């Protein structure tokens, strides 16, 4: 009987292992849900204008809102949020146009529109004032929101380089764009792999079902992503022109190895912001909250506690 039970267990494990790689969609949501729960977060949905906005929420205290970058999504913040939910109410939305919040052909997803959607989201969630933290596009939305509605923002944090600053030394992505490329739009598996190499220095571990889902979504949405990309290129240096208007206390964290936006632009922000704390992390790329979530969250929490 023991041999039969052992054989049955081995067979069951073999079937599960085979399904893990052959049917990854069956595992994606359970794995994501488990990671969220371990960070004290749960998924919720709320109507904002024309979109059903999916967001993660957890913890209590002052509110911290985490805004992802272009073609990214809310779960990229989970490991970063894990040490924050003990002291703060954390809200991480899929911004309209991205992730599970969906994208509508008749809607705009430019910065001005997204800033107003963020206001609507905060209103719907009864958040009168919050700490805003964003990566890349999300950082730019946070800064523009703080400029437009300073009374609603306690602090602004750039968790990784914000979009829209001209760097004295062109980045690898700058060179690819100037050559006519769209390096963050993946149209096949090879382009997806090159994109990952571009955004990460230390690629974080991602379970196969999560990585497979991200790749499938990128390829499926390639044409729509290209339209968003081309629209955002029109605002390529938008923040460069506006950053001096930001008066909110600001946290700036930039990866030394960022190939998307070169670290040489740190001095531009340092010179134009009146109240800024600057941290440059060695051997980190464009997504520090994924590459080094514990260290990044520790630095951010120290900033918030000041």
PDB file of C-alpha atoms in Angstrom:
ATOM      1  CA  UNK A   1       0.000   0.000   0.000  1.00  0.00           C
ATOM      2  CA  UNK A   2       2.849   2.382   0.806  1.00  0.00           C
ATOM      3  CA  UNK A   3       4.365   1.763  -2.632  1.00  0.00           C
ATOM      4  CA  UNK A   4       1.019   2.416  -4.294  1.00  0.00           C
ATOM      5  CA  UNK A   5       0.529   5.638  -2.318  1.00  0.00           C
ATOM      6  CA  UNK A   6       4.075   6.782  -3.175  1.00  0.00           C
ATOM      7  CA  UNK A   7       3.544   6.013  -6.861  1.00  0.00           C
ATOM      8  CA  UNK A   8       0.241   7.896  -6.838  1.00  0.00           C
ATOM      9  CA  UNK A   9       1.908  10.893  -5.186  1.00  0.00           C
ATOM     10  CA  UNK A  10       4.743  10.901  -7.715  1.00  0.00           C
ATOM     11  CA  UNK A  11       2.258  10.633 -10.568  1.00  0.00           C
ATOM     12  CA  UNK A  12       0.167  13.512  -9.192  1.00  0.00           C
ATOM     13  CA  UNK A  13       3.238  15.690  -8.835  1.00  0.00           C
ATOM     14  CA  UNK A  14       4.292  14.844 -12.371  1.00  0.00           C
ATOM     15  CA  UNK A  15       0.859  15.801 -13.699  1.00  0.00           C
ATOM     16  CA  UNK A  16       0.935  19.109 -11.789  1.00  0.00           C
ATOM     17  CA  UNK A  17       4.467  19.844 -13.033  1.00  0.00           C
ATOM     18  CA  UNK A  18       3.433  19.146 -16.614  1.00  0.00           C
ATOM     19  CA  UNK A  19       0.340  21.333 -16.291  1.00  0.00           C
ATOM     20  CA  UNK A  20       2.446  24.144 -14.749  1.00  0.00           C
ATOM     21  CA  UNK A  21       4.253  24.554 -18.067  1.00  0.00           C
ATOM     22  CA  UNK A  22       1.613  23.330 -20.514  1.00  0.00           C
ATOM     23  CA  UNK A  23      -1.370  25.143 -18.942  1.00  0.00           C
ATOM     24  CA  UNK A  24       0.238  28.126 -17.188  1.00  0.00           C
ATOM     25  CA  UNK A  25      -2.990  30.156 -17.232  1.00  0.00           C
ATOM     26  CA  UNK A  26      -4.394  27.797 -14.586  1.00  0.00           C
ATOM     27  CA  UNK A  27      -1.668  28.845 -12.152  1.00  0.00           C
ATOM     28  CA  UNK A  28      -1.291  32.567 -12.866  1.00  0.00           C
ATOM     29  CA  UNK A  29      -4.156  33.886 -10.744  1.00  0.00           C
ATOM     30  CA  UNK A  30      -3.592  31.559  -7.742  1.00  0.00           C
ATOM     31  CA  UNK A  31       0.102  32.517  -7.654  1.00  0.00           C
ATOM     32  CA  UNK A  32      -0.694  36.232  -7.924  1.00  0.00           C
ATOM     33  CA  UNK A  33      -3.366  35.971  -5.228  1.00  0.00           C
ATOM     34  CA  UNK A  34      -1.009  34.126  -2.874  1.00  0.00           C
ATOM     35  CA  UNK A  35       1.670  36.797  -3.296  1.00  0.00           C
ATOM     36  CA  UNK A  36      -0.853  39.590  -2.675  1.00  0.00           C
ATOM     37  CA  UNK A  37      -2.191  37.971   0.489  1.00  0.00           C
ATOM     38  CA  UNK A  38       1.345  37.493   1.831  1.00  0.00           C
ATOM     39  CA  UNK A  39       1.859  41.262   1.407  1.00  0.00           C
ATOM     40  CA  UNK A  40      -1.400  42.149   3.154  1.00  0.00           C
ATOM     41  CA  UNK A  41      -3.077  43.189  -0.090  1.00  0.00           C
ATOM     42  CA  UNK A  42      -6.351  42.231  -1.741  1.00  0.00           C
ATOM     43  CA  UNK A  43      -7.723  42.995  -5.202  1.00  0.00           C
ATOM     44  CA  UNK A  44     -10.732  45.274  -5.622  1.00  0.00           C
ATOM     45  CA  UNK A  45     -12.576  46.949  -8.501  1.00  0.00           C
ATOM     46  CA  UNK A  46     -14.169  50.389  -8.700  1.00  0.00           C
ATOM     47  CA  UNK A  47     -15.784  52.311 -11.549  1.00  0.00           C
ATOM     48  CA  UNK A  48     -13.887  55.424 -12.621  1.00  0.00           C
ATOM     49  CA  UNK A  49     -15.389  57.191 -15.632  1.00  0.00           C
ATOM     50  CA  UNK A  50     -15.481  54.698 -18.493  1.00  0.00           C
ATOM     51  CA  UNK A  51     -13.191  52.163 -16.817  1.00  0.00           C
ATOM     52  CA  UNK A  52     -13.544  49.464 -14.203  1.00  0.00           C
ATOM     53  CA  UNK A  53     -10.294  50.130 -12.356  1.00  0.00           C
ATOM     54  CA  UNK A  54      -8.721  47.092 -10.711  1.00  0.00           C
ATOM     55  CA  UNK A  55      -6.519  47.903  -7.741  1.00  0.00           C
ATOM     56  CA  UNK A  56      -4.740  46.342  -4.794  1.00  0.00           C
ATOM     57  CA  UNK A  57      -5.338  47.674  -1.298  1.00  0.00           C
ATOM     58  CA  UNK A  58      -4.144  46.796   2.167  1.00  0.00           C
ATOM     59  CA  UNK A  59      -2.879  48.105   5.466  1.00  0.00           C
ATOM     60  CA  UNK A  60      -3.973  51.140   7.462  1.00  0.00           C
ATOM     61  CA  UNK A  61      -2.656  54.581   8.285  1.00  0.00           C
ATOM     62  CA  UNK A  62      -1.680  57.377   5.932  1.00  0.00           C
ATOM     63  CA  UNK A  63      -2.390  56.477   2.315  1.00  0.00           C
ATOM     64  CA  UNK A  64       0.397  55.613  -0.136  1.00  0.00           C
ATOM     65  CA  UNK A  65      -0.653  55.345  -3.786  1.00  0.00           C
ATOM     66  CA  UNK A  66       1.685  53.381  -6.081  1.00  0.00           C
ATOM     67  CA  UNK A  67       1.554  54.163  -9.822  1.00  0.00           C
ATOM     68  CA  UNK A  68       3.127  51.815 -12.353  1.00  0.00           C
ATOM     69  CA  UNK A  69       4.884  52.668 -15.614  1.00  0.00           C
ATOM     70  CA  UNK A  70       3.888  52.240 -19.235  1.00  0.00           C
ATOM     71  CA  UNK A  71       2.778  48.692 -20.173  1.00  0.00           C
ATOM     72  CA  UNK A  72       3.202  47.664 -16.523  1.00  0.00           C
ATOM     73  CA  UNK A  73       0.627  46.754 -13.870  1.00  0.00           C
ATOM     74  CA  UNK A  74      -0.300  46.808 -10.193  1.00  0.00           C
ATOM     75  CA  UNK A  75       1.320  43.517  -9.186  1.00  0.00           C
ATOM     76  CA  UNK A  76       4.761  44.911  -9.963  1.00  0.00           C
ATOM     77  CA  UNK A  77       4.457  46.702  -6.604  1.00  0.00           C
ATOM     78  CA  UNK A  78       3.526  43.759  -4.377  1.00  0.00           C
ATOM     79  CA  UNK A  79       6.980  42.875  -3.027  1.00  0.00           C
ATOM     80  CA  UNK A  80       7.757  46.562  -2.528  1.00  0.00           C
ATOM     81  CA  UNK A  81       4.463  47.069  -0.675  1.00  0.00           C
ATOM     82  CA  UNK A  82       4.927  44.093   1.664  1.00  0.00           C
ATOM     83  CA  UNK A  83       6.870  45.988   4.385  1.00  0.00           C
ATOM     84  CA  UNK A  84       4.703  49.113   3.997  1.00  0.00           C
ATOM     85  CA  UNK A  85       1.280  47.674   4.790  1.00  0.00           C
ATOM     86  CA  UNK A  86       2.133  47.403   8.495  1.00  0.00           C
ATOM     87  CA  UNK A  87       2.213  51.211   8.768  1.00  0.00           C
ATOM     88  CA  UNK A  88       0.365  52.611   5.755  1.00  0.00           C
ATOM     89  CA  UNK A  89      -2.764  52.129   3.719  1.00  0.00           C
ATOM     90  CA  UNK A  90      -1.363  51.081   0.338  1.00  0.00           C
ATOM     91  CA  UNK A  91      -3.319  51.444  -2.900  1.00  0.00           C
ATOM     92  CA  UNK A  92      -1.836  50.198  -6.187  1.00  0.00           C
ATOM     93  CA  UNK A  93      -4.128  50.567  -9.217  1.00  0.00           C
ATOM     94  CA  UNK A  94      -3.932  49.264 -12.727  1.00  0.00           C
ATOM     95  CA  UNK A  95      -4.054  52.680 -14.340  1.00  0.00           C
ATOM     96  CA  UNK A  96      -6.829  52.998 -16.961  1.00  0.00           C
ATOM     97  CA  UNK A  97      -5.462  51.701 -20.231  1.00  0.00           C
ATOM     98  CA  UNK A  98      -3.226  49.112 -18.580  1.00  0.00           C
ATOM     99  CA  UNK A  99      -3.411  45.787 -16.786  1.00  0.00           C
ATOM    100  CA  UNK A 100      -6.866  44.527 -15.920  1.00  0.00           C
ATOM    101  CA  UNK A 101      -8.382  48.020 -16.050  1.00  0.00           C
ATOM    102  CA  UNK A 102      -8.581  47.715 -19.821  1.00  0.00           C
ATOM    103  CA  UNK A 103      -8.052  50.052 -22.735  1.00  0.00           C
ATOM    104  CA  UNK A 104     -10.809  51.632 -24.819  1.00  0.00           C
ATOM    105  CA  UNK A 105     -10.315  52.640 -28.441  1.00  0.00           C
ATOM    106  CA  UNK A 106     -12.275  55.872 -28.006  1.00  0.00           C
ATOM    107  CA  UNK A 107     -10.372  57.071 -24.907  1.00  0.00           C
ATOM    108  CA  UNK A 108      -7.127  59.040 -24.556  1.00  0.00           C
ATOM    109  CA  UNK A 109      -4.298  57.914 -22.286  1.00  0.00           C
ATOM    110  CA  UNK A 110      -2.106  60.992 -22.405  1.00  0.00           C
ATOM    111  CA  UNK A 111      -0.726  62.551 -19.236  1.00  0.00           C
ATOM    112  CA  UNK A 112      -3.347  65.282 -18.838  1.00  0.00           C
ATOM    113  CA  UNK A 113      -6.166  62.744 -19.062  1.00  0.00           C
ATOM    114  CA  UNK A 114      -4.502  60.287 -16.705  1.00  0.00           C
ATOM    115  CA  UNK A 115      -3.954  63.007 -14.097  1.00  0.00           C
ATOM    116  CA  UNK A 116      -7.694  63.729 -14.083  1.00  0.00           C
ATOM    117  CA  UNK A 117      -8.486  60.010 -13.906  1.00  0.00           C
ATOM    118  CA  UNK A 118      -6.210  59.739 -10.878  1.00  0.00           C
ATOM    119  CA  UNK A 119      -8.160  62.554  -9.229  1.00  0.00           C
ATOM    120  CA  UNK A 120     -11.412  60.720  -9.943  1.00  0.00           C
ATOM    121  CA  UNK A 121      -9.968  57.522  -8.474  1.00  0.00           C
ATOM    122  CA  UNK A 122      -8.836  59.255  -5.282  1.00  0.00           C
ATOM    123  CA  UNK A 123     -12.236  60.919  -5.003  1.00  0.00           C
ATOM    124  CA  UNK A 124     -14.039  57.592  -5.409  1.00  0.00           C
ATOM    125  CA  UNK A 125     -11.811  56.036  -2.731  1.00  0.00           C
ATOM    126  CA  UNK A 126     -12.344  59.013  -0.368  1.00  0.00           C
ATOM    127  CA  UNK A 127      -8.618  59.770  -0.326  1.00  0.00           C
ATOM    128  CA  UNK A 128      -8.330  63.474   0.433  1.00  0.00           C
ATOM    129  CA  UNK A 129      -4.522  63.491   0.635  1.00  0.00           C
ATOM    130  CA  UNK A 130      -1.917  60.863  -0.124  1.00  0.00           C
ATOM    131  CA  UNK A 131       1.721  60.064  -0.617  1.00  0.00           C
ATOM    132  CA  UNK A 132       2.154  59.433  -4.361  1.00  0.00           C
ATOM    133  CA  UNK A 133       4.914  57.120  -5.566  1.00  0.00           C
ATOM    134  CA  UNK A 134       5.418  56.155  -9.176  1.00  0.00           C
ATOM    135  CA  UNK A 135       7.779  54.431 -11.550  1.00  0.00           C
ATOM    136  CA  UNK A 136       8.562  55.875 -14.991  1.00  0.00           C
ATOM    137  CA  UNK A 137       5.205  57.001 -16.472  1.00  0.00           C
ATOM    138  CA  UNK A 138       3.642  56.611 -13.019  1.00  0.00           C
ATOM    139  CA  UNK A 139       6.224  58.935 -11.507  1.00  0.00           C
ATOM    140  CA  UNK A 140       5.440  61.569 -14.100  1.00  0.00           C
ATOM    141  CA  UNK A 141       1.706  61.261 -13.420  1.00  0.00           C
ATOM    142  CA  UNK A 142       2.437  61.665  -9.697  1.00  0.00           C
ATOM    143  CA  UNK A 143       4.495  64.820 -10.285  1.00  0.00           C
ATOM    144  CA  UNK A 144       1.961  66.376 -12.643  1.00  0.00           C
ATOM    145  CA  UNK A 145      -0.853  65.567 -10.223  1.00  0.00           C
ATOM    146  CA  UNK A 146       1.061  67.219  -7.369  1.00  0.00           C
ATOM    147  CA  UNK A 147       1.630  70.311  -9.517  1.00  0.00           C
ATOM    148  CA  UNK A 148      -2.069  70.445 -10.447  1.00  0.00           C
ATOM    149  CA  UNK A 149      -3.479  69.525  -7.019  1.00  0.00           C
ATOM    150  CA  UNK A 150      -0.777  70.277  -4.415  1.00  0.00           C
ATOM    151  CA  UNK A 151      -3.255  70.203  -1.526  1.00  0.00           C
ATOM    152  CA  UNK A 152      -3.992  66.537  -2.297  1.00  0.00           C
ATOM    153  CA  UNK A 153      -0.365  65.346  -2.099  1.00  0.00           C
ATOM    154  CA  UNK A 154       1.763  64.842   1.026  1.00  0.00           C
ATOM    155  CA  UNK A 155       4.917  63.694  -0.798  1.00  0.00           C
ATOM    156  CA  UNK A 156       5.999  62.592  -4.267  1.00  0.00           C
ATOM    157  CA  UNK A 157       8.375  59.688  -4.843  1.00  0.00           C
ATOM    158  CA  UNK A 158      10.084  58.598  -8.035  1.00  0.00           C
ATOM    159  CA  UNK A 159      10.726  54.891  -7.492  1.00  0.00           C
ATOM    160  CA  UNK A 160      12.991  54.623 -10.493  1.00  0.00           C
ATOM    161  CA  UNK A 161      13.508  57.296 -13.113  1.00  0.00           C
ATOM    162  CA  UNK A 162      10.449  59.304 -14.168  1.00  0.00           C
ATOM    163  CA  UNK A 163       9.626  59.678 -17.833  1.00  0.00           C
ATOM    164  CA  UNK A 164      10.106  63.050 -19.469  1.00  0.00           C
ATOM    165  CA  UNK A 165      13.563  64.283 -18.404  1.00  0.00           C
ATOM    166  CA  UNK A 166      16.274  64.887 -21.000  1.00  0.00           C
ATOM    167  CA  UNK A 167      19.483  63.237 -19.785  1.00  0.00           C
ATOM    168  CA  UNK A 168      22.869  64.804 -20.629  1.00  0.00           C
ATOM    169  CA  UNK A 169      24.120  61.342 -21.580  1.00  0.00           C
ATOM    170  CA  UNK A 170      21.661  59.594 -23.919  1.00  0.00           C
ATOM    171  CA  UNK A 171      20.398  56.254 -22.656  1.00  0.00           C
ATOM    172  CA  UNK A 172      20.377  53.020 -24.619  1.00  0.00           C
ATOM    173  CA  UNK A 173      16.644  53.504 -25.123  1.00  0.00           C
ATOM    174  CA  UNK A 174      17.220  57.062 -26.388  1.00  0.00           C
ATOM    175  CA  UNK A 175      19.518  55.669 -29.064  1.00  0.00           C
ATOM    176  CA  UNK A 176      16.984  53.028 -30.071  1.00  0.00           C
ATOM    177  CA  UNK A 177      14.197  55.622 -30.262  1.00  0.00           C
ATOM    178  CA  UNK A 178      16.327  57.993 -32.315  1.00  0.00           C
ATOM    179  CA  UNK A 179      16.954  55.098 -34.715  1.00  0.00           C
ATOM    180  CA  UNK A 180      13.185  54.698 -35.168  1.00  0.00           C
ATOM    181  CA  UNK A 181      12.617  51.863 -32.707  1.00  0.00           C
ATOM    182  CA  UNK A 182       9.952  51.238 -30.078  1.00  0.00           C
ATOM    183  CA  UNK A 183      12.018  49.216 -27.593  1.00  0.00           C
ATOM    184  CA  UNK A 184       9.272  48.775 -24.980  1.00  0.00           C
ATOM    185  CA  UNK A 185       6.782  47.376 -27.498  1.00  0.00           C
ATOM    186  CA  UNK A 186       7.293  43.638 -27.977  1.00  0.00           C
ATOM    187  CA  UNK A 187       5.861  42.051 -31.118  1.00  0.00           C
ATOM    188  CA  UNK A 188       7.444  38.617 -30.756  1.00  0.00           C
ATOM    189  CA  UNK A 189       9.247  36.510 -28.165  1.00  0.00           C
ATOM    190  CA  UNK A 190      12.688  37.788 -29.160  1.00  0.00           C
ATOM    191  CA  UNK A 191      11.611  41.418 -28.734  1.00  0.00           C
ATOM    192  CA  UNK A 192      10.042  40.573 -25.375  1.00  0.00           C
ATOM    193  CA  UNK A 193      13.323  39.060 -24.215  1.00  0.00           C
ATOM    194  CA  UNK A 194      15.274  42.111 -25.400  1.00  0.00           C
ATOM    195  CA  UNK A 195      12.842  44.362 -23.567  1.00  0.00           C
ATOM    196  CA  UNK A 196      13.430  42.479 -20.305  1.00  0.00           C
ATOM    197  CA  UNK A 197      17.184  42.799 -20.774  1.00  0.00           C
ATOM    198  CA  UNK A 198      16.744  46.530 -21.338  1.00  0.00           C
ATOM    199  CA  UNK A 199      14.691  47.254 -18.209  1.00  0.00           C
ATOM    200  CA  UNK A 200      16.510  44.987 -15.724  1.00  0.00           C
ATOM    201  CA  UNK A 201      20.090  44.721 -14.541  1.00  0.00           C
ATOM    202  CA  UNK A 202      19.243  41.979 -12.055  1.00  0.00           C
ATOM    203  CA  UNK A 203      16.213  40.219 -13.486  1.00  0.00           C
ATOM    204  CA  UNK A 204      13.892  39.230 -10.622  1.00  0.00           C
ATOM    205  CA  UNK A 205      12.536  35.722 -10.304  1.00  0.00           C
ATOM    206  CA  UNK A 206       9.096  35.441 -11.878  1.00  0.00           C
ATOM    207  CA  UNK A 207       7.202  32.126 -11.777  1.00  0.00           C
ATOM    208  CA  UNK A 208       6.746  30.716 -15.263  1.00  0.00           C
ATOM    209  CA  UNK A 209       2.936  31.251 -15.354  1.00  0.00           C
ATOM    210  CA  UNK A 210       3.399  34.935 -14.401  1.00  0.00           C
ATOM    211  CA  UNK A 211       6.149  35.469 -16.983  1.00  0.00           C
ATOM    212  CA  UNK A 212       4.205  33.579 -19.657  1.00  0.00           C
ATOM    213  CA  UNK A 213       1.098  35.696 -19.004  1.00  0.00           C
ATOM    214  CA  UNK A 214       3.137  38.915 -19.228  1.00  0.00           C
ATOM    215  CA  UNK A 215       4.656  37.863 -22.537  1.00  0.00           C
ATOM    216  CA  UNK A 216       1.325  36.733 -23.986  1.00  0.00           C
ATOM    217  CA  UNK A 217      -0.295  40.039 -22.995  1.00  0.00           C
ATOM    218  CA  UNK A 218       2.530  42.078 -24.504  1.00  0.00           C
ATOM    219  CA  UNK A 219       2.347  40.243 -27.826  1.00  0.00           C
ATOM    220  CA  UNK A 220      -1.441  40.312 -27.959  1.00  0.00           C
ATOM    221  CA  UNK A 221      -1.543  44.074 -27.302  1.00  0.00           C
ATOM    222  CA  UNK A 222       1.435  44.969 -29.495  1.00  0.00           C
ATOM    223  CA  UNK A 223      -0.459  47.135 -31.983  1.00  0.00           C
ATOM    224  CA  UNK A 224      -2.422  48.934 -29.285  1.00  0.00           C
ATOM    225  CA  UNK A 225       0.772  49.376 -27.256  1.00  0.00           C
ATOM    226  CA  UNK A 226       2.446  50.912 -30.280  1.00  0.00           C
ATOM    227  CA  UNK A 227      -0.316  53.535 -30.535  1.00  0.00           C
ATOM    228  CA  UNK A 228       0.122  54.411 -26.845  1.00  0.00           C
ATOM    229  CA  UNK A 229       3.895  54.531 -27.341  1.00  0.00           C
ATOM    230  CA  UNK A 230       3.662  56.880 -30.304  1.00  0.00           C
ATOM    231  CA  UNK A 231       1.299  59.159 -28.402  1.00  0.00           C
ATOM    232  CA  UNK A 232       3.627  59.294 -25.409  1.00  0.00           C
ATOM    233  CA  UNK A 233       6.596  60.145 -27.642  1.00  0.00           C
ATOM    234  CA  UNK A 234       4.901  63.497 -28.213  1.00  0.00           C
ATOM    235  CA  UNK A 235       5.440  64.153 -24.488  1.00  0.00           C
ATOM    236  CA  UNK A 236       8.986  62.797 -24.529  1.00  0.00           C
ATOM    237  CA  UNK A 237      10.369  65.702 -22.470  1.00  0.00           C
ATOM    238  CA  UNK A 238       7.174  66.965 -20.844  1.00  0.00           C
ATOM    239  CA  UNK A 239       8.456  66.704 -17.274  1.00  0.00           C
ATOM    240  CA  UNK A 240      11.622  68.596 -18.195  1.00  0.00           C
ATOM    241  CA  UNK A 241       9.440  71.662 -18.787  1.00  0.00           C
ATOM    242  CA  UNK A 242       7.262  71.219 -15.695  1.00  0.00           C
ATOM    243  CA  UNK A 243       9.438  69.765 -12.952  1.00  0.00           C
ATOM    244  CA  UNK A 244      10.438  73.181 -11.573  1.00  0.00           C
ATOM    245  CA  UNK A 245       6.783  73.763 -10.638  1.00  0.00           C
ATOM    246  CA  UNK A 246       6.826  70.866  -8.162  1.00  0.00           C
ATOM    247  CA  UNK A 247       6.933  72.184  -4.599  1.00  0.00           C
ATOM    248  CA  UNK A 248       6.050  68.974  -2.756  1.00  0.00           C
ATOM    249  CA  UNK A 249       8.737  67.200  -0.733  1.00  0.00           C
ATOM    250  CA  UNK A 250      10.196  64.642  -3.136  1.00  0.00           C
ATOM    251  CA  UNK A 251      12.046  61.331  -2.967  1.00  0.00           C
ATOM    252  CA  UNK A 252      14.163  60.360  -5.977  1.00  0.00           C
ATOM    253  CA  UNK A 253      15.536  56.867  -6.403  1.00  0.00           C
ATOM    254  CA  UNK A 254      17.405  56.058  -9.621  1.00  0.00           C
ATOM    255  CA  UNK A 255      19.135  52.862 -10.703  1.00  0.00           C
ATOM    256  CA  UNK A 256      22.771  53.408 -11.647  1.00  0.00           C
ATOM    257  CA  UNK A 257      22.355  50.829 -14.402  1.00  0.00           C
ATOM    258  CA  UNK A 258      19.098  52.237 -15.829  1.00  0.00           C
ATOM    259  CA  UNK A 259      19.239  51.814 -19.623  1.00  0.00           C
ATOM    260  CA  UNK A 260      15.800  53.383 -20.142  1.00  0.00           C
ATOM    261  CA  UNK A 261      16.610  56.805 -18.663  1.00  0.00           C
ATOM    262  CA  UNK A 262      20.269  57.512 -18.014  1.00  0.00           C
ATOM    263  CA  UNK A 263      21.352  58.320 -14.463  1.00  0.00           C
ATOM    264  CA  UNK A 264      23.029  61.531 -15.662  1.00  0.00           C
ATOM    265  CA  UNK A 265      19.580  63.175 -15.463  1.00  0.00           C
ATOM    266  CA  UNK A 266      19.708  62.976 -11.653  1.00  0.00           C
ATOM    267  CA  UNK A 267      21.603  66.269 -11.581  1.00  0.00           C
ATOM    268  CA  UNK A 268      18.851  67.912 -13.634  1.00  0.00           C
ATOM    269  CA  UNK A 269      16.245  66.974 -11.049  1.00  0.00           C
ATOM    270  CA  UNK A 270      18.492  67.821  -8.133  1.00  0.00           C
ATOM    271  CA  UNK A 271      19.037  71.324  -9.499  1.00  0.00           C
ATOM    272  CA  UNK A 272      15.352  71.986 -10.244  1.00  0.00           C
ATOM    273  CA  UNK A 273      13.663  70.576  -7.154  1.00  0.00           C
ATOM    274  CA  UNK A 274      13.721  72.573  -3.935  1.00  0.00           C
ATOM    275  CA  UNK A 275      13.015  69.733  -1.490  1.00  0.00           C
ATOM    276  CA  UNK A 276      14.414  66.470  -2.839  1.00  0.00           C
ATOM    277  CA  UNK A 277      16.164  63.478  -1.301  1.00  0.00           C
ATOM    278  CA  UNK A 278      18.280  61.637  -3.889  1.00  0.00           C
ATOM    279  CA  UNK A 279      19.335  57.982  -3.805  1.00  0.00           C
ATOM    280  CA  UNK A 280      21.248  56.244  -6.603  1.00  0.00           C
ATOM    281  CA  UNK A 281      21.330  52.449  -6.346  1.00  0.00           C
ATOM    282  CA  UNK A 282      24.294  50.620  -7.920  1.00  0.00           C
ATOM    283  CA  UNK A 283      23.682  47.606 -10.176  1.00  0.00           C
ATOM    284  CA  UNK A 284      19.948  48.349 -10.451  1.00  0.00           C
ATOM    285  CA  UNK A 285      17.989  49.098 -13.614  1.00  0.00           C
ATOM    286  CA  UNK A 286      14.720  50.830 -14.417  1.00  0.00           C
ATOM    287  CA  UNK A 287      12.425  48.899 -12.047  1.00  0.00           C
ATOM    288  CA  UNK A 288      14.057  49.016  -8.601  1.00  0.00           C
ATOM    289  CA  UNK A 289      10.831  48.027  -6.815  1.00  0.00           C
ATOM    290  CA  UNK A 290      11.103  44.676  -8.620  1.00  0.00           C
ATOM    291  CA  UNK A 291      14.880  44.226  -8.694  1.00  0.00           C
ATOM    292  CA  UNK A 292      15.520  45.246  -5.071  1.00  0.00           C
ATOM    293  CA  UNK A 293      12.107  45.558  -3.377  1.00  0.00           C
ATOM    294  CA  UNK A 294      13.317  45.273   0.231  1.00  0.00           C
ATOM    295  CA  UNK A 295      16.088  47.861  -0.098  1.00  0.00           C
ATOM    296  CA  UNK A 296      13.921  50.193  -2.149  1.00  0.00           C
ATOM    297  CA  UNK A 297      11.018  49.972   0.302  1.00  0.00           C
ATOM    298  CA  UNK A 298      13.387  50.498   3.246  1.00  0.00           C
ATOM    299  CA  UNK A 299      14.718  53.735   1.750  1.00  0.00           C
ATOM    300  CA  UNK A 300      11.229  54.927   0.889  1.00  0.00           C
ATOM    301  CA  UNK A 301       9.856  54.096   4.351  1.00  0.00           C
ATOM    302  CA  UNK A 302      12.704  56.056   5.941  1.00  0.00           C
ATOM    303  CA  UNK A 303      11.823  59.028   3.763  1.00  0.00           C
ATOM    304  CA  UNK A 304       8.144  58.820   4.733  1.00  0.00           C
ATOM    305  CA  UNK A 305       8.976  58.648   8.435  1.00  0.00           C
ATOM    306  CA  UNK A 306      10.995  61.877   8.409  1.00  0.00           C
TER     307      UNK A 306
END
